[in-house]
Short mmCIF file of N, CA and C in Angstrom, two decimals:
data_model
loop_
_atom_site.label_atom_id
_atom_site.label_comp_id
_atom_site.label_asym_id
_atom_site.label_seq_id
_atom_site.Cartn_x
_atom_site.Cartn_y
_atom_site.Cartn_z
N UNK A 1 -58.83 2.00 21.78
CA UNK A 1 -58.97 2.92 22.94
C UNK A 1 -58.90 4.08 22.57
N UNK A 2 -57.92 4.81 21.14
CA UNK A 2 -57.87 6.48 20.97
C UNK A 2 -59.04 6.54 20.31
N UNK A 3 -59.50 5.21 19.58
CA UNK A 3 -60.48 5.88 18.32
C UNK A 3 -61.50 5.85 19.32
N UNK A 4 -61.84 5.41 20.21
CA UNK A 4 -63.11 5.60 21.17
C UNK A 4 -63.05 7.23 21.92
N UNK A 5 -62.06 7.65 22.36
CA UNK A 5 -61.76 8.66 22.89
C UNK A 5 -62.00 9.62 21.93
N UNK A 6 -61.31 9.55 20.79
CA UNK A 6 -61.91 10.46 19.45
C UNK A 6 -63.43 10.55 19.10
N UNK A 7 -64.03 9.92 19.07
CA UNK A 7 -65.12 9.44 19.05
C UNK A 7 -66.15 10.11 19.85
N UNK A 8 -65.68 10.23 21.35
CA UNK A 8 -66.33 10.74 22.15
C UNK A 8 -66.31 12.48 22.26
N UNK A 9 -65.08 12.60 21.57
CA UNK A 9 -64.95 14.05 21.37
C UNK A 9 -66.08 14.75 20.47
N UNK A 10 -66.39 16.09 20.62
CA UNK A 10 -67.46 16.87 19.85
C UNK A 10 -66.83 17.48 18.40
N UNK A 11 -67.52 17.34 17.61
CA UNK A 11 -67.05 17.92 16.35
C UNK A 11 -66.00 18.98 16.20
N UNK A 12 -66.27 19.92 16.85
CA UNK A 12 -65.22 21.02 16.94
C UNK A 12 -63.90 20.54 17.90
N UNK A 13 -63.82 19.96 18.34
CA UNK A 13 -62.94 19.43 19.06
C UNK A 13 -61.85 18.04 18.10
N UNK A 14 -62.59 17.81 17.20
CA UNK A 14 -62.13 16.73 16.70
C UNK A 14 -61.44 17.43 15.54
N UNK A 15 -62.09 18.54 15.03
CA UNK A 15 -61.45 19.03 13.91
C UNK A 15 -59.74 19.93 14.20
N UNK A 16 -60.36 20.70 15.70
CA UNK A 16 -59.22 20.81 16.34
C UNK A 16 -57.79 20.27 16.39
N UNK A 17 -58.82 18.79 16.70
CA UNK A 17 -57.19 17.54 16.90
C UNK A 17 -56.93 17.53 15.87
N UNK A 18 -57.22 17.55 14.70
CA UNK A 18 -56.87 16.91 13.02
C UNK A 18 -56.15 18.02 13.18
N UNK A 19 -56.56 19.32 13.07
CA UNK A 19 -55.53 20.53 12.49
C UNK A 19 -54.35 20.40 13.43
N UNK A 20 -54.61 20.19 14.56
CA UNK A 20 -53.27 20.69 15.07
C UNK A 20 -52.14 19.28 15.03
N UNK A 21 -52.97 18.04 14.82
CA UNK A 21 -52.02 16.86 14.76
C UNK A 21 -51.34 17.79 12.77
N UNK A 22 -51.64 17.87 11.96
CA UNK A 22 -51.82 18.39 10.63
C UNK A 22 -50.41 19.43 11.19
N UNK A 23 -50.85 20.24 11.91
CA UNK A 23 -49.66 21.22 12.10
C UNK A 23 -48.30 20.73 12.41
N UNK A 24 -48.77 19.79 13.69
CA UNK A 24 -47.53 19.59 14.16
C UNK A 24 -46.60 18.81 13.13
N UNK A 25 -47.59 17.82 12.57
CA UNK A 25 -46.87 16.92 11.36
C UNK A 25 -45.91 17.69 10.30
N UNK A 26 -46.28 19.19 9.99
CA UNK A 26 -45.64 20.05 9.08
C UNK A 26 -44.85 20.37 9.57
N UNK A 27 -44.78 20.84 10.93
CA UNK A 27 -43.72 21.68 11.57
C UNK A 27 -42.58 20.67 11.67
N UNK A 28 -42.69 19.24 12.28
CA UNK A 28 -41.68 18.62 12.47
C UNK A 28 -41.15 18.29 10.68
N UNK A 29 -41.96 17.74 10.02
CA UNK A 29 -41.18 17.80 8.71
C UNK A 29 -40.25 18.99 8.00
N UNK A 30 -40.75 20.32 8.76
CA UNK A 30 -40.11 21.47 8.34
C UNK A 30 -38.91 20.94 9.19
N UNK A 31 -38.87 21.13 10.14
CA UNK A 31 -37.81 21.39 11.02
C UNK A 31 -36.55 19.94 11.15
N UNK A 32 -37.23 18.98 10.50
CA UNK A 32 -36.66 17.76 10.74
C UNK A 32 -36.19 17.76 9.17
N UNK A 33 -36.66 17.79 7.92
CA UNK A 33 -36.28 17.41 6.80
C UNK A 33 -35.60 19.24 6.12
N UNK A 34 -36.87 19.91 6.12
CA UNK A 34 -36.38 21.20 4.99
C UNK A 34 -35.22 22.12 5.53
N UNK A 35 -35.52 22.68 7.02
CA UNK A 35 -34.44 23.16 7.82
C UNK A 35 -33.01 22.80 7.37
N UNK A 36 -32.64 21.89 7.94
CA UNK A 36 -31.20 21.24 7.71
C UNK A 36 -31.21 20.98 6.31
N UNK A 37 -31.92 20.58 5.48
CA UNK A 37 -31.42 20.74 4.14
C UNK A 37 -30.88 21.89 3.29
N UNK A 38 -31.84 23.15 3.64
CA UNK A 38 -31.52 24.52 3.71
C UNK A 38 -30.43 24.99 4.40
N UNK A 39 -30.49 24.74 5.56
CA UNK A 39 -28.82 25.20 6.42
C UNK A 39 -27.64 24.27 5.55
N UNK A 40 -27.57 23.13 5.50
CA UNK A 40 -26.52 22.69 4.51
C UNK A 40 -26.37 23.25 3.30
N UNK A 41 -27.39 23.75 2.79
CA UNK A 41 -27.22 24.09 1.35
C UNK A 41 -26.54 25.32 1.49
N UNK A 42 -26.82 26.32 2.44
CA UNK A 42 -26.35 27.22 3.01
C UNK A 42 -24.81 27.42 3.15
N UNK A 43 -24.32 26.59 3.99
CA UNK A 43 -22.79 25.78 4.37
C UNK A 43 -22.26 25.49 3.12
N UNK A 44 -22.64 24.94 2.23
CA UNK A 44 -21.95 24.65 1.62
C UNK A 44 -21.68 25.66 0.08
N UNK A 45 -22.84 26.83 0.32
CA UNK A 45 -22.29 28.14 -0.25
C UNK A 45 -21.55 28.79 -0.07
N UNK A 46 -21.39 28.69 1.51
CA UNK A 46 -20.23 29.32 2.01
C UNK A 46 -18.98 28.87 1.79
N UNK A 47 -18.43 27.56 1.95
CA UNK A 47 -17.41 26.48 1.67
C UNK A 47 -16.89 26.92 -0.21
N UNK A 48 -17.95 27.20 -0.75
CA UNK A 48 -17.33 26.87 -2.28
C UNK A 48 -16.58 28.17 -2.66
N UNK A 49 -17.72 29.50 -1.61
CA UNK A 49 -17.13 30.74 -1.83
C UNK A 49 -15.56 31.07 -1.33
N UNK A 50 -15.38 30.63 -0.34
CA UNK A 50 -14.36 30.44 0.59
C UNK A 50 -13.00 29.71 -0.43
N UNK A 51 -13.58 28.56 -0.92
CA UNK A 51 -12.41 27.71 -2.16
C UNK A 51 -12.17 28.59 -3.04
N UNK A 52 -12.95 29.33 -3.47
CA UNK A 52 -13.13 30.02 -4.90
C UNK A 52 -11.85 31.42 -4.09
N UNK A 53 -12.46 32.08 -3.27
CA UNK A 53 -11.24 32.81 -2.86
C UNK A 53 -9.65 32.30 -2.51
N UNK A 54 -10.02 31.06 -2.43
CA UNK A 54 -8.45 30.82 -2.03
C UNK A 54 -7.75 30.04 -3.29
N UNK A 55 -8.84 29.62 -4.47
CA UNK A 55 -7.93 29.43 -5.46
C UNK A 55 -7.71 30.92 -6.29
N UNK A 56 -8.62 32.01 -6.28
CA UNK A 56 -8.35 33.38 -7.12
C UNK A 56 -6.45 33.58 -6.46
N UNK A 57 -6.67 33.53 -4.82
CA UNK A 57 -5.65 34.08 -4.41
C UNK A 57 -4.30 33.24 -4.67
N UNK A 58 -4.21 32.14 -4.90
CA UNK A 58 -3.29 31.15 -5.36
C UNK A 58 -2.96 31.48 -6.77
N UNK A 59 -3.65 31.70 -7.88
CA UNK A 59 -3.51 31.87 -8.85
C UNK A 59 -2.59 33.07 -9.06
N UNK A 60 -3.24 34.32 -8.29
CA UNK A 60 -2.55 35.46 -7.94
C UNK A 60 -0.99 35.08 -7.37
N UNK A 61 -0.86 34.78 -6.66
CA UNK A 61 0.61 34.20 -6.26
C UNK A 61 1.15 33.59 -7.02
N UNK A 62 0.68 32.49 -8.04
CA UNK A 62 1.66 31.51 -8.96
C UNK A 62 2.04 32.91 -9.79
N UNK A 63 0.90 33.78 -10.54
CA UNK A 63 1.46 34.96 -11.40
C UNK A 63 2.51 35.54 -10.98
N UNK A 64 2.61 36.04 -9.90
CA UNK A 64 3.62 36.73 -8.98
C UNK A 64 5.35 35.99 -8.75
N UNK A 65 4.80 34.34 -8.81
CA UNK A 65 6.35 33.62 -8.68
C UNK A 65 6.92 33.76 -9.91
N UNK A 66 5.54 33.50 -11.17
CA UNK A 66 6.52 33.31 -12.59
C UNK A 66 7.24 34.61 -12.84
N UNK A 67 6.62 35.83 -12.32
CA UNK A 67 7.16 36.84 -12.97
C UNK A 67 8.52 37.35 -11.92
N UNK A 68 8.45 36.57 -10.85
CA UNK A 68 9.46 37.01 -9.85
C UNK A 68 10.74 36.22 -10.17
N UNK A 69 10.30 34.88 -10.81
CA UNK A 69 11.47 34.04 -10.92
C UNK A 69 11.78 34.24 -12.92
N UNK A 70 11.28 34.93 -13.40
CA UNK A 70 12.09 35.78 -14.73
C UNK A 70 12.94 36.72 -14.27
N UNK A 71 12.63 37.53 -13.07
CA UNK A 71 13.59 38.28 -13.00
C UNK A 71 14.69 37.92 -12.15
N UNK A 72 14.58 37.20 -11.34
CA UNK A 72 15.32 36.89 -10.56
C UNK A 72 16.91 36.36 -11.60
N UNK A 73 18.22 36.62 -10.88
CA UNK A 73 19.70 36.25 -11.56
C UNK A 73 19.65 34.80 -11.10
N UNK A 74 20.87 34.28 -12.08
CA UNK A 74 20.64 33.10 -11.59
C UNK A 74 21.38 32.42 -10.53
N UNK A 75 21.19 31.38 -10.45
CA UNK A 75 21.61 30.94 -8.82
C UNK A 75 22.98 30.56 -9.23
N UNK A 76 23.47 30.88 -8.19
CA UNK A 76 25.36 30.54 -7.85
C UNK A 76 25.48 29.11 -7.67
N UNK A 77 26.29 28.68 -8.58
CA UNK A 77 26.74 27.37 -7.97
C UNK A 77 27.32 27.03 -6.51
N UNK A 78 27.07 26.25 -5.83
CA UNK A 78 27.68 25.87 -4.84
C UNK A 78 28.84 25.08 -5.47
N UNK A 79 30.22 25.00 -3.94
CA UNK A 79 31.44 24.50 -4.79
C UNK A 79 30.86 22.80 -3.89
N UNK A 80 31.78 22.10 -4.65
CA UNK A 80 31.62 20.62 -4.21
C UNK A 80 31.55 20.50 -2.82
N UNK A 81 30.86 18.95 -2.39
CA UNK A 81 30.88 18.80 -1.16
C UNK A 81 32.05 18.65 -0.56
N UNK A 82 32.87 17.73 -1.26
CA UNK A 82 34.35 17.34 -1.10
C UNK A 82 35.28 18.85 -0.55
N UNK A 83 35.04 19.65 -1.96
CA UNK A 83 36.18 21.20 -1.53
C UNK A 83 35.47 21.95 -0.07
N UNK A 84 34.01 21.58 -0.16
CA UNK A 84 33.50 22.41 1.00
C UNK A 84 33.73 22.21 2.48
N UNK A 85 34.03 20.32 2.78
CA UNK A 85 34.41 19.73 3.58
C UNK A 85 35.72 20.09 3.98
N UNK A 86 36.86 20.00 2.97
CA UNK A 86 37.90 20.27 2.88
C UNK A 86 38.62 21.40 3.78
N UNK A 87 37.37 22.48 2.92
CA UNK A 87 37.91 23.94 3.52
C UNK A 87 37.58 24.26 4.84
N UNK A 88 36.22 23.88 5.28
CA UNK A 88 35.55 24.22 6.44
C UNK A 88 36.88 23.31 7.47
N UNK A 89 37.16 21.91 7.34
CA UNK A 89 38.28 21.58 8.16
C UNK A 89 39.50 22.06 8.25
N UNK A 90 39.78 22.32 7.40
CA UNK A 90 41.27 23.61 7.45
C UNK A 90 41.30 24.50 8.18
N UNK A 91 40.07 25.51 8.41
CA UNK A 91 39.81 26.67 9.01
C UNK A 91 39.53 26.20 10.49
N UNK A 92 39.24 27.04 11.15
CA UNK A 92 38.32 27.14 12.83
C UNK A 92 38.50 26.01 13.51
N UNK A 93 37.78 25.49 14.64
CA UNK A 93 38.10 24.68 15.46
C UNK A 93 38.85 23.23 15.06
N UNK A 94 38.80 22.59 14.02
CA UNK A 94 38.88 21.26 13.35
C UNK A 94 40.24 21.61 12.72
N UNK A 95 41.06 22.49 12.58
CA UNK A 95 42.11 22.92 11.63
C UNK A 95 43.48 21.94 11.85
N UNK A 96 43.44 21.74 13.73
CA UNK A 96 44.54 20.99 14.08
C UNK A 96 44.44 19.50 14.24
N UNK A 97 43.18 19.33 14.12
CA UNK A 97 42.81 17.79 14.17
C UNK A 97 43.12 16.94 12.97
N UNK A 98 43.53 15.86 13.71
CA UNK A 98 44.21 14.73 12.36
C UNK A 98 42.59 14.42 11.49
N UNK A 99 42.92 14.22 10.58
CA UNK A 99 41.32 13.93 9.53
C UNK A 99 41.90 13.09 8.01
N UNK A 100 40.96 12.31 7.73
CA UNK A 100 41.02 11.75 6.85
C UNK A 100 39.90 12.16 5.63
N UNK A 101 39.92 13.06 4.65
CA UNK A 101 38.63 13.22 3.86
C UNK A 101 38.64 12.34 2.82
N UNK A 102 37.56 11.77 2.21
CA UNK A 102 37.33 10.79 1.14
C UNK A 102 35.95 11.22 0.42
N UNK A 103 36.32 10.96 -0.94
CA UNK A 103 34.67 11.22 -1.75
C UNK A 103 34.29 10.05 -1.83
N UNK A 104 32.77 9.73 -2.05
CA UNK A 104 31.95 8.97 -2.09
C UNK A 104 30.88 9.15 -2.83
N UNK A 105 31.16 9.52 -4.47
CA UNK A 105 30.35 9.92 -5.37
C UNK A 105 30.60 11.51 -5.37
N UNK A 106 29.69 11.95 -5.80
CA UNK A 106 29.09 13.39 -5.86
C UNK A 106 28.66 13.81 -5.10
N UNK A 107 28.04 13.56 -4.43
CA UNK A 107 26.58 14.16 -3.04
C UNK A 107 27.40 13.75 -1.99
N UNK A 108 28.56 12.50 -2.00
CA UNK A 108 28.57 11.84 -0.32
C UNK A 108 29.96 11.99 0.34
N UNK A 109 30.66 12.21 1.16
CA UNK A 109 32.27 12.23 1.33
C UNK A 109 32.19 11.64 2.80
N UNK A 110 33.19 11.15 3.06
CA UNK A 110 33.56 10.25 3.90
C UNK A 110 34.71 10.88 4.99
N UNK A 111 34.57 11.19 6.07
CA UNK A 111 35.06 12.08 7.07
C UNK A 111 35.66 10.93 8.32
N UNK A 112 36.90 11.07 8.38
CA UNK A 112 37.58 10.49 9.97
C UNK A 112 38.17 11.26 10.95
N UNK A 113 38.05 11.36 11.64
CA UNK A 113 39.04 12.15 12.73
C UNK A 113 39.50 11.54 13.69
N UNK A 114 40.68 11.49 14.23
CA UNK A 114 41.49 10.43 15.13
C UNK A 114 41.10 11.04 16.64
N UNK A 115 41.52 11.99 17.02
CA UNK A 115 41.06 12.73 18.55
C UNK A 115 40.77 14.27 18.15
N UNK A 116 39.45 14.73 18.12
CA UNK A 116 39.05 15.56 17.58
C UNK A 116 37.80 16.05 18.87
N UNK A 117 37.99 17.04 19.33
CA UNK A 117 36.94 17.72 20.38
C UNK A 117 35.34 17.45 20.11
N UNK A 118 34.74 16.58 20.82
CA UNK A 118 33.30 16.10 20.99
C UNK A 118 32.75 17.98 20.29
N UNK A 119 32.81 19.18 21.44
CA UNK A 119 32.06 20.08 21.09
C UNK A 119 32.31 20.69 19.61
N UNK A 120 33.56 20.77 19.42
CA UNK A 120 33.82 21.29 18.11
C UNK A 120 33.42 20.84 16.91
N UNK A 121 33.36 19.53 17.12
CA UNK A 121 32.92 18.34 16.01
C UNK A 121 31.65 18.96 15.53
N UNK A 122 30.56 18.67 17.11
CA UNK A 122 29.09 19.38 16.81
C UNK A 122 28.87 20.65 16.42
N UNK A 123 29.51 21.59 16.95
CA UNK A 123 29.62 22.89 16.22
C UNK A 123 30.12 22.75 14.57
N UNK A 124 30.81 22.54 14.38
CA UNK A 124 30.80 21.97 12.71
C UNK A 124 29.91 21.67 12.09
N UNK A 125 29.43 20.44 12.66
CA UNK A 125 28.40 19.65 11.79
C UNK A 125 27.37 20.54 11.36
N UNK A 126 26.75 21.21 12.85
CA UNK A 126 25.70 22.06 12.78
C UNK A 126 25.93 23.39 12.03
N UNK A 127 26.98 24.07 11.55
CA UNK A 127 27.06 25.27 10.93
C UNK A 127 27.09 24.80 9.31
N UNK A 128 27.50 23.49 9.05
CA UNK A 128 27.52 22.79 7.60
C UNK A 128 26.05 22.81 7.38
N UNK A 129 25.18 22.48 8.24
CA UNK A 129 24.18 22.29 8.20
C UNK A 129 22.91 23.34 8.18
N UNK A 130 23.55 24.26 9.04
CA UNK A 130 23.00 25.64 8.62
C UNK A 130 23.17 26.45 7.52
N UNK A 131 24.31 26.37 6.95
CA UNK A 131 24.87 27.53 5.66
C UNK A 131 24.85 26.82 4.54
N UNK A 132 24.96 24.93 4.37
CA UNK A 132 24.84 24.53 3.20
C UNK A 132 23.97 23.21 3.35
N UNK A 133 23.07 23.07 4.35
CA UNK A 133 22.27 21.79 4.07
C UNK A 133 23.24 20.51 3.78
N UNK A 134 24.42 20.57 4.64
CA UNK A 134 24.86 19.00 4.83
C UNK A 134 24.38 18.53 5.84
N UNK A 135 24.03 17.12 5.77
CA UNK A 135 23.33 16.18 6.62
C UNK A 135 24.58 15.21 6.68
N UNK A 136 24.43 14.49 7.86
CA UNK A 136 24.94 13.36 8.35
C UNK A 136 24.09 12.02 8.02
N UNK A 137 24.97 11.04 7.49
CA UNK A 137 24.20 9.95 6.93
C UNK A 137 24.57 8.89 7.59
N UNK A 138 25.80 8.55 8.06
CA UNK A 138 26.08 7.79 8.72
C UNK A 138 27.43 8.39 9.96
N UNK A 139 27.25 7.90 11.15
CA UNK A 139 28.11 8.50 12.03
C UNK A 139 28.54 7.32 13.24
N UNK A 140 30.10 7.11 13.45
CA UNK A 140 30.47 6.45 14.51
C UNK A 140 31.12 6.95 15.30
N UNK A 141 30.87 6.96 16.83
CA UNK A 141 31.72 7.94 17.41
C UNK A 141 32.41 7.27 18.34
N UNK A 142 33.70 7.07 18.98
CA UNK A 142 34.38 6.55 19.86
C UNK A 142 34.85 7.28 20.92
N UNK A 143 34.73 7.13 22.34
CA UNK A 143 35.24 8.28 23.36
C UNK A 143 36.47 7.42 23.55
N UNK A 144 37.27 8.63 23.74
CA UNK A 144 38.83 8.73 24.04
C UNK A 144 39.36 8.95 25.41
N UNK A 145 40.38 8.48 26.30
CA UNK A 145 40.86 8.46 27.52
C UNK A 145 40.38 10.34 27.77
N UNK A 146 40.95 11.10 27.15
CA UNK A 146 40.90 12.53 27.06
C UNK A 146 39.49 13.08 27.46
N UNK A 147 39.42 14.00 27.81
CA UNK A 147 37.84 14.54 28.33
C UNK A 147 37.57 15.48 26.99
N UNK A 148 36.60 15.61 26.76
CA UNK A 148 35.91 16.14 25.64
C UNK A 148 36.43 15.55 23.52
N UNK A 149 37.18 14.26 24.23
CA UNK A 149 38.13 13.69 22.92
C UNK A 149 37.24 12.66 22.53
N UNK A 150 37.16 12.33 20.82
CA UNK A 150 36.42 11.45 20.33
C UNK A 150 37.00 11.30 18.80
N UNK A 151 36.95 9.80 18.29
CA UNK A 151 37.38 9.22 17.29
C UNK A 151 35.59 9.06 16.77
N UNK A 152 36.01 10.10 15.44
CA UNK A 152 34.82 9.71 14.80
C UNK A 152 35.10 9.49 13.18
N UNK A 153 34.03 8.78 12.85
CA UNK A 153 33.74 8.34 11.28
C UNK A 153 32.29 8.45 11.12
N UNK A 154 32.45 9.51 9.90
CA UNK A 154 30.79 10.02 9.60
C UNK A 154 30.87 10.38 7.92
N UNK A 155 30.00 9.75 7.38
CA UNK A 155 29.54 10.14 6.16
C UNK A 155 28.55 11.35 5.85
N UNK A 156 29.01 12.68 5.23
CA UNK A 156 28.50 13.53 4.76
C UNK A 156 27.57 13.64 3.68
N UNK A 157 26.50 14.22 3.66
CA UNK A 157 25.88 14.14 2.46
C UNK A 157 25.14 15.63 1.73
N UNK A 158 24.88 16.01 0.48
CA UNK A 158 24.39 17.03 0.34
C UNK A 158 22.78 17.15 0.16
#
């Protein structure tokens, strides 16, 4: 059917059809194969350049960090967790609360309060975390009859 239609065309029309088909084929090959390849290649070149800039920046920053580390003064050793807890409970809002402090290794301390203000306890724990990065690893809280009073057993860790 198509072959008959092509044979009915004049020679000039046949050549035009063949040239148009070849041109259309080349255009399709370019836009479906070559152009995406070139586009991806350019995109990869841009990514590599950006990564190289990042690497250069990181190397510069690492050199600056090393230089600053060599210039810095030695770190002051912080007090032991036991002495830190003891000192912080003797002063401030928890100074009047009945407490028991027991060491549990070098990095942990168990603390028990008989009757303590829950609000004061939470503020104290927040202050320990913000200033010394002391974290609560275990806590048991029992409500008391008096408002804002609790019985607490907790384990703290640096």
